[in-house]
Coordinates of C-alpha atoms in Angstrom, one line a residue:
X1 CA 168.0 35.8 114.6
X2 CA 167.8 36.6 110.6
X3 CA 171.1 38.3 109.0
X4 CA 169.6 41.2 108.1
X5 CA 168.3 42.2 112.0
X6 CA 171.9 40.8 113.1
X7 CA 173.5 43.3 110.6
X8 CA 171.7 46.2 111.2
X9 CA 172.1 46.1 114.9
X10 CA 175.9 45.5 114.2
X11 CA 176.1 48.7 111.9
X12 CA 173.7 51.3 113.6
X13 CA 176.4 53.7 114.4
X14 CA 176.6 54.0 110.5
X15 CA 172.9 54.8 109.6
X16 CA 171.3 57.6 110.8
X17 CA 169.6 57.7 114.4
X18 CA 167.9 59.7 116.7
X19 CA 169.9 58.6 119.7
X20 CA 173.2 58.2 117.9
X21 CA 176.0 60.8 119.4
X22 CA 178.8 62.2 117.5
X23 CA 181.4 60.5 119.4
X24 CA 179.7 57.2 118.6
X25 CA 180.2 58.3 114.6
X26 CA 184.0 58.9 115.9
X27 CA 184.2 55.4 117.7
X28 CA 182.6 53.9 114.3
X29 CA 185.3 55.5 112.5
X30 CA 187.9 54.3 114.9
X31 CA 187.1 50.9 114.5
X32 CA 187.0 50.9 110.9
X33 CA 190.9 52.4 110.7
X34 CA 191.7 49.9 113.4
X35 CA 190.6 47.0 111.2
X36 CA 191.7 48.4 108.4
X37 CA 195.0 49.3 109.6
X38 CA 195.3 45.7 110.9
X39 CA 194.3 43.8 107.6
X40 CA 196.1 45.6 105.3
X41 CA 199.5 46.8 107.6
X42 CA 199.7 43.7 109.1
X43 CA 200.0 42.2 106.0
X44 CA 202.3 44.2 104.8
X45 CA 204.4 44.2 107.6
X46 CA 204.3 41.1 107.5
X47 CA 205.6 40.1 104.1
X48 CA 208.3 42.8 104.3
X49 CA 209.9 41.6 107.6
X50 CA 209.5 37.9 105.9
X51 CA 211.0 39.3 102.6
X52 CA 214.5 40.9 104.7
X53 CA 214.7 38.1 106.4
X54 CA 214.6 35.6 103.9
X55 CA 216.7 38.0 102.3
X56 CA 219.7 38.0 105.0
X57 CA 219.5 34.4 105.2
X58 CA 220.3 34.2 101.7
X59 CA 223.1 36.6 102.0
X60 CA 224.2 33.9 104.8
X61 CA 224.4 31.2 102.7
X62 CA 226.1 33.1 99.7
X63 CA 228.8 34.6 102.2
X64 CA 229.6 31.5 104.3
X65 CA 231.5 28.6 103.1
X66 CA 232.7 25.0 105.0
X67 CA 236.0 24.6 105.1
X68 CA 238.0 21.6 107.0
X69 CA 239.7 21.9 110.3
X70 CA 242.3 20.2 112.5
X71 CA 241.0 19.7 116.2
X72 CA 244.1 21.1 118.8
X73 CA 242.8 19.3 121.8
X74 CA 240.6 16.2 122.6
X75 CA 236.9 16.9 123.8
X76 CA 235.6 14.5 126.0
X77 CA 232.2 13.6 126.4
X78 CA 230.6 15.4 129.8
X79 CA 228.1 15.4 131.8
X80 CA 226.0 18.9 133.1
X81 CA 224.8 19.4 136.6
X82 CA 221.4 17.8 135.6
X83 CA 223.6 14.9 134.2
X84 CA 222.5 15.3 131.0
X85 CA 225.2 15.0 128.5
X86 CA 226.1 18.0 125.7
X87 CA 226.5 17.2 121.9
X88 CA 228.9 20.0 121.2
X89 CA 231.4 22.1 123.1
X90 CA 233.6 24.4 122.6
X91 CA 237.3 23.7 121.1
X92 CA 240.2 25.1 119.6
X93 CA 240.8 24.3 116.1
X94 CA 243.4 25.3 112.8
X95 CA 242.0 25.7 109.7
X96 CA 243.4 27.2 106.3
X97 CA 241.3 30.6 105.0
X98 CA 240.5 31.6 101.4
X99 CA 243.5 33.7 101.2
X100 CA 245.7 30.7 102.0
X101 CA 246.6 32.1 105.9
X102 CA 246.6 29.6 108.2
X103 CA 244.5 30.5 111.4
X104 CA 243.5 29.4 114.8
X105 CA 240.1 30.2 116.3
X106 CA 237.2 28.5 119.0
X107 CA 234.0 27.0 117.7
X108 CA 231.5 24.3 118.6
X109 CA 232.5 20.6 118.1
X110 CA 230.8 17.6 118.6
X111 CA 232.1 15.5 122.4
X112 CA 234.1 12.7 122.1
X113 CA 236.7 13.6 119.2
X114 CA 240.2 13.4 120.4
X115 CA 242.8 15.9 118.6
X116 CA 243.9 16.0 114.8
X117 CA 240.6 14.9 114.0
X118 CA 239.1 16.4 111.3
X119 CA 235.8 18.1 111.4
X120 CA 234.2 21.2 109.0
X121 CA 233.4 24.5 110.4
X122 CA 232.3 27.9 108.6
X123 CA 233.9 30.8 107.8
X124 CA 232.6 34.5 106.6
X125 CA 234.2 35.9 103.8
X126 CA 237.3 37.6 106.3
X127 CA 237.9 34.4 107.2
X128 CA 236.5 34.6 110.7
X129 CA 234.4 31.5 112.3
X130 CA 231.0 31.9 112.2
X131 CA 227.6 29.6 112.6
X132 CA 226.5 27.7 110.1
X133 CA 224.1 29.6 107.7
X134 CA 220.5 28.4 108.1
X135 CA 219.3 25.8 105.3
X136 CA 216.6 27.2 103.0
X137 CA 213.7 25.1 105.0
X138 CA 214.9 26.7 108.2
X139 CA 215.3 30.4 106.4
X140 CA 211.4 29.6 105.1
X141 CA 210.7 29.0 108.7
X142 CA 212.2 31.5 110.7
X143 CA 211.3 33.6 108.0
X144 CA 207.5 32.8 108.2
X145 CA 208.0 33.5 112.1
X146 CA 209.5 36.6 112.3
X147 CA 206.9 38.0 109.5
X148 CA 203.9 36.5 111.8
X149 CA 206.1 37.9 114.7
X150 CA 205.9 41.4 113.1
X151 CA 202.5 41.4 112.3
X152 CA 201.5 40.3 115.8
X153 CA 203.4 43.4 117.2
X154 CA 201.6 45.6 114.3
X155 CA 198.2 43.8 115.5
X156 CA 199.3 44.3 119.3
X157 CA 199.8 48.7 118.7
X158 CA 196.8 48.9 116.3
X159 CA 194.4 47.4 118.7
X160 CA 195.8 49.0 121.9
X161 CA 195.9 52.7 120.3
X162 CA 192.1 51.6 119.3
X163 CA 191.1 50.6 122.7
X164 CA 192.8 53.7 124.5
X165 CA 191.0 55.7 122.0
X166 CA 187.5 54.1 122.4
X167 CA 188.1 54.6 126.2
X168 CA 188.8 58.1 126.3
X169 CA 186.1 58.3 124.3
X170 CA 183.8 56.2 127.1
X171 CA 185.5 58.7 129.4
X172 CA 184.2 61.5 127.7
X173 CA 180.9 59.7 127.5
X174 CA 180.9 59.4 131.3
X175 CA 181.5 63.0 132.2
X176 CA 179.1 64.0 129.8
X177 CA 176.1 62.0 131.3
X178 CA 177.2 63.7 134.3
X179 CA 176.9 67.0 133.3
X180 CA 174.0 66.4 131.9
X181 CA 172.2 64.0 134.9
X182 CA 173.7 67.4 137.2
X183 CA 171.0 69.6 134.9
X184 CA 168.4 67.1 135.2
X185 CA 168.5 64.9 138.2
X186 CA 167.6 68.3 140.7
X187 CA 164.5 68.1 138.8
X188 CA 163.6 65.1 140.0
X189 CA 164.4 64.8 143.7
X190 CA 161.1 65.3 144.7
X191 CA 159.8 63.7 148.0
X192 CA 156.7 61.4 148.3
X193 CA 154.8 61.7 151.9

């Protein structure tokens, strides 16, 4: 099929018809906002959410800091239910804060360290433990995810206030016809003998 045959049976709600309805100009119009709508809010909400994120994660990394801690008790290497082993489990551990306090708190270790060991942990800027902050590859990442995330879920209420739209409009479509077949169909229920 040529282009310009494919094209004009694509647009035909746009050029002007004999059989074309109003509520098909309306449904042309809807799908144009809906596209619309999707291209250019998607990518906008797309590079915003990226751009808060990134954003926060930065804040992370500016906020956290290491600092070295003295393991209180041994963690020994065990086994789940599934007998799979864990890398990390809770422990209690002292460290010395920014303000020169000396505090006591619970955070992941790796198994297998027996007490006074040493290991690094992070603090906030109170001095409370926290996660490490994400490295700048996994901010980019996570980032890039939660912006593709919120574009998605833009893309996902665009198109479903489009489709309930179109279909009240096929609704409409659908009563009408039946108005109009209850007008004309008595008109034609002529027997043959």
């Amino acid at each position: 099929m040529p282009t310009g045959t494919y094209a004009k049976k694509r647009l035909w709600r746009w050029r002007s018809n004999p059989l074309r309805r109003r509520d098909d100009i309306v449904e042309a119009w809807i799908v144009l906002a809906v596209w619309t709508v999707f291209a250019v809010g998607g990518a906008v909400a797309a590079l915003v959410t990226a751009h808060a994120a990134d954003d926060v994660f930065a804040r992370q990394r500016a906020e956290r800091q290491s600092v070295r801690a003295l393991l209180l008790s041994d963690v020994p290497l065990t086994a789940t239910a599934a007998g799979i082993s864990s890398d990390r489990r809770m422990s209690t551990v002292r460290w010395t804060a920014s303000d020169g306090s000396t505090r006591t708190g619970r955070t992941l270790v790796d198994t297998g360290l027996k007490a006074g060991s040493r290991v690094t942990v992070w603090q906030d800027g109170q001095g409370r433990l926290t996660a490490a902050p994400p490295s700048s590859m996994e901010a980019a990442i996570e980032s890039g995810f939660l912006g593709t995330a919120a574009a998605a879920g833009l893309a996902g209420l665009v198109f479903g206030a489009g489709a309930l739209a179109r279909w009240r409009l096929d609704r409409r479509r659908v009563d009408e016809w039946g108005r109009e077949w209850d007008q004309v169909g008595p008109r034609w229920g002529h027997k043959t003998s």
